[in-house]
């Protein structure tokens, strides 16, 4: 599977490209709209990740060019946090999905996998273990059947832990996967968010299934 990343901000492009390569995808990268559109249309790519704010040619017009040439090629947009109009215009112009910056790598790859698999197997984007059910696309979480309200970051953290059940994940691994390019390495944000998650997931008769492994990290325990 080959993915084209069209993004001019190099730290973000780097984070996305290296992460996708680590997941086993072949990755092409372009930093401008004109070249990005040419590669998407002429190249042999299975999916495009397209930033909307690009030099050369803006993302919406790149998207329209791709749609004219390749109506079936999945395109995921990267949009700025508050650019609601961009999302609407992007989806109207034929984007399949979008991710809002700053995003975690887990959130992006869930959307990439969903597009590459097609809608038929969409239900396999649900993670379920230890009484916790997490739907990566609708972003709903349940504990023992009760709905649990999580913030976007809490959701990403839980999804990452649940993707690696019974595996000890270090604080650095968690920071990289969930906070991505946006974190300060000296922060105690992982401890703080694990605390939030435990509080929201625990029930009187069943504690939250997140273990602390002393001086190593954390583990989602699928007992
Ligand atoms: Ca940009």
Coordinates of C-alpha atoms and ligand atoms in Angstrom, one line a residue:
X1 CA 0.0 0.0 0.0
X2 CA 1.4 3.4 -1.0
X3 CA 0.4 6.6 0.7
X4 CA 1.1 10.1 -0.6
X5 CA 1.5 12.8 2.1
X6 CA 1.1 16.4 0.8
X7 CA 2.2 18.7 3.7
X8 CA 4.5 21.6 3.8
X9 CA 5.1 21.8 7.5
X10 CA 8.2 19.6 7.9
X11 CA 7.8 18.5 11.5
X12 CA 4.3 17.3 10.8
X13 CA 5.2 15.7 7.5
X14 CA 8.1 13.9 9.2
X15 CA 6.0 12.6 12.0
X16 CA 3.4 11.3 9.6
X17 CA 5.8 9.8 7.1
X18 CA 8.0 8.1 9.6
X19 CA 5.0 6.7 11.5
X20 CA 3.4 5.4 8.3
X21 CA 6.6 3.7 7.2
X22 CA 6.9 2.1 10.6
X23 CA 3.4 0.7 10.1
X24 CA 4.6 -0.9 6.8
X25 CA 3.2 1.5 4.3
X26 CA 5.3 2.9 1.3
X27 CA 5.2 6.7 1.6
X28 CA 5.7 9.5 -0.9
X29 CA 6.0 13.1 0.3
X30 CA 5.4 16.4 -1.4
X31 CA 5.6 19.8 0.1
X32 CA 3.5 21.7 -2.4
X33 CA 0.1 21.6 -4.0
X34 CA 1.1 21.5 -7.7
X35 CA 3.5 18.6 -7.3
X36 CA 1.2 16.9 -4.8
X37 CA -1.7 16.9 -7.3
X38 CA 0.6 15.6 -10.1
X39 CA 1.8 12.7 -8.0
X40 CA -1.7 11.8 -6.8
X41 CA -3.0 11.8 -10.4
X42 CA -0.1 10.3 -12.2
X43 CA 1.4 8.1 -9.5
X44 CA 0.5 4.7 -8.2
X45 CA -0.9 5.7 -4.8
X46 CA -3.7 4.0 -2.8
X47 CA -4.5 6.9 -0.4
X48 CA -3.6 10.6 -0.1
X49 CA -3.2 12.6 3.1
X50 CA -3.6 16.2 2.1
X51 CA -3.0 19.4 4.1
X52 CA -5.3 22.2 3.2
X53 CA -2.9 25.1 3.6
X54 CA -0.2 24.6 1.0
X55 CA 2.1 26.8 -1.1
X56 CA 1.6 26.6 -4.8
X57 CA -1.9 25.5 -4.8
X58 CA -4.4 25.3 -1.9
X59 CA -5.6 21.9 -0.7
X60 CA -9.2 22.3 -1.8
X61 CA -8.2 22.9 -5.4
X62 CA -5.7 20.0 -5.3
X63 CA -8.6 17.9 -4.0
X64 CA -10.9 18.9 -6.8
X65 CA -8.1 18.1 -9.3
X66 CA -7.6 14.7 -7.8
X67 CA -11.4 14.0 -7.8
X68 CA -11.7 14.9 -11.5
X69 CA -9.0 12.5 -12.4
X70 CA -9.5 9.7 -9.8
X71 CA -13.0 9.7 -8.2
X72 CA -12.3 6.6 -6.2
X73 CA -8.9 7.5 -4.6
X74 CA -9.3 8.0 -0.8
X75 CA -8.3 11.4 0.5
X76 CA -7.9 12.3 4.1
X77 CA -7.5 16.1 4.9
X78 CA -5.4 17.6 7.6
X79 CA -7.2 20.7 8.8
X80 CA -6.4 23.5 11.3
X81 CA -8.2 23.3 14.7
X82 CA -10.9 25.9 14.2
X83 CA -11.3 25.8 10.4
X84 CA -14.9 24.5 10.4
X85 CA -15.6 26.0 7.0
X86 CA -12.5 24.2 5.6
X87 CA -13.9 20.8 6.8
X88 CA -17.3 21.4 5.2
X89 CA -15.8 22.6 2.0
X90 CA -13.4 19.7 2.0
X91 CA -16.1 17.1 2.5
X92 CA -18.2 18.8 -0.1
X93 CA -15.3 18.7 -2.5
X94 CA -15.1 14.9 -2.1
X95 CA -12.7 14.3 0.8
X96 CA -13.3 10.9 2.5
X97 CA -12.4 12.0 6.0
X98 CA -10.4 14.6 7.9
X99 CA -8.1 14.9 10.9
X100 CA -7.8 18.1 12.9
X101 CA -4.4 19.4 14.0
X102 CA -2.9 18.6 16.4
X103 CA -3.7 15.0 16.0
X104 CA -2.2 11.8 17.4
X105 CA -0.7 9.2 15.2
X106 CA -3.2 6.7 16.4
X107 CA -6.1 8.8 15.3
X108 CA -4.6 9.3 11.8
X109 CA -3.8 5.6 11.3
X110 CA -7.3 4.5 12.4
X111 CA -8.7 6.7 9.6
X112 CA -6.1 5.4 7.1
X113 CA -7.0 1.8 7.9
X114 CA -10.7 2.5 7.7
X115 CA -10.3 4.0 4.2
X116 CA -8.0 1.3 2.9
X117 CA -10.2 -1.5 4.2
X118 CA -13.3 0.1 2.8
X119 CA -16.7 0.4 4.6
X120 CA -17.5 -3.3 4.6
X121 CA -15.2 -4.2 7.5
X122 CA -15.7 -0.9 9.3
X123 CA -16.9 -2.7 12.4
X124 CA -13.4 -4.0 13.1
X125 CA -12.4 -0.5 14.2
X126 CA -14.0 -1.5 17.6
X127 CA -11.6 -2.5 20.4
X128 CA -13.1 -4.5 23.2
X129 CA -11.4 -6.0 26.3
X130 CA -11.7 -6.2 30.1
X131 CA -15.3 -4.8 30.0
X132 CA -14.2 -1.7 27.9
X133 CA -15.6 -1.2 24.5
X134 CA -14.0 1.6 22.3
X135 CA -15.3 2.5 18.8
X136 CA -12.5 4.3 16.9
X137 CA -14.7 5.9 14.3
X138 CA -17.8 7.0 16.3
X139 CA -15.3 7.7 19.2
X140 CA -17.7 6.2 21.8
X141 CA -16.5 4.4 24.9
X142 CA -18.4 2.1 27.2
X143 CA -17.5 0.4 30.5
X144 CA -19.6 -2.6 31.4
X145 CA -22.3 -1.2 29.1
X146 CA -22.3 2.4 30.5
X147 CA -21.3 5.2 28.3
X148 CA -18.1 7.0 29.4
X149 CA -17.3 10.6 28.4
X150 CA -13.7 11.1 27.5
X151 CA -11.8 14.1 26.2
X152 CA -10.1 13.7 22.8
X153 CA -6.7 13.1 24.5
X154 CA -8.1 10.6 27.0
X155 CA -9.7 8.7 24.1
X156 CA -6.4 8.6 22.2
X157 CA -4.6 7.3 25.3
X158 CA -7.1 4.6 26.0
X159 CA -7.1 3.5 22.3
X160 CA -3.3 3.2 22.3
X161 CA -3.3 1.2 25.5
X162 CA -6.1 -1.1 24.2
X163 CA -4.2 -1.7 20.9
X164 CA -1.4 -3.3 23.0
X165 CA -3.3 -5.4 25.6
X166 CA -1.1 -7.0 28.4
X167 CA 1.9 -5.2 27.0
X168 CA 4.0 -2.8 29.1
X169 CA 4.3 0.5 27.4
X170 CA 6.8 3.0 28.6
X171 CA 6.0 6.7 29.3
X172 CA 8.1 7.6 26.2
X173 CA 6.3 5.2 23.9
X174 CA 3.0 6.6 25.1
X175 CA 4.1 10.2 24.7
X176 CA 5.2 9.5 21.2
X177 CA 2.1 7.7 20.1
X178 CA -0.5 9.8 21.8
X179 CA 1.0 13.3 22.1
X180 CA 3.0 13.1 19.0
X181 CA 5.1 16.1 17.9
X182 CA 3.4 18.3 20.5
X183 CA 4.9 17.1 23.8
X184 CA 7.5 18.4 26.2
X185 CA 9.6 15.4 27.2
X186 CA 9.8 16.5 30.9
X187 CA 6.1 16.5 31.4
X188 CA 4.1 14.3 33.7
X189 CA 1.1 14.5 31.4
X190 CA 1.0 10.7 30.9
X191 CA 0.6 10.1 34.7
X192 CA -2.0 12.8 34.9
X193 CA -4.0 11.4 32.0
X194 CA -3.8 7.8 33.2
X195 CA -5.2 9.1 36.5
X196 CA -8.2 10.7 34.6
X197 CA -8.8 7.5 32.7
X198 CA -8.7 5.3 35.8
X199 CA -11.2 7.5 37.5
X200 CA -13.6 7.5 34.6
X201 CA -13.3 3.7 33.9
X202 CA -13.4 2.3 37.4
X203 CA -16.6 0.8 38.8
X204 CA -17.1 -0.1 42.5
X205 CA -16.9 -3.8 41.7
X206 CA -14.3 -3.6 39.0
X207 CA -11.3 -1.3 39.0
X208 CA -10.0 0.3 35.8
X209 CA -7.9 -2.3 33.9
X210 CA -4.8 -0.1 33.6
X211 CA -1.8 -1.3 35.7
X212 CA 1.2 0.7 36.7
X213 CA 4.4 -1.2 36.1
X214 CA 6.8 0.5 38.6
X215 CA 9.6 2.6 36.9
X216 CA 8.6 1.2 33.5
X217 CA 5.2 2.4 32.4
X218 CA 1.6 1.2 32.1
X219 CA -0.3 -1.9 30.9
X220 CA -3.9 -2.4 29.8
X221 CA -4.7 -5.7 31.5
X222 CA -7.1 -7.9 29.7
X223 CA -7.7 -10.3 32.6
Ligands
LIG1 CA1 0.4 23.6 5.7

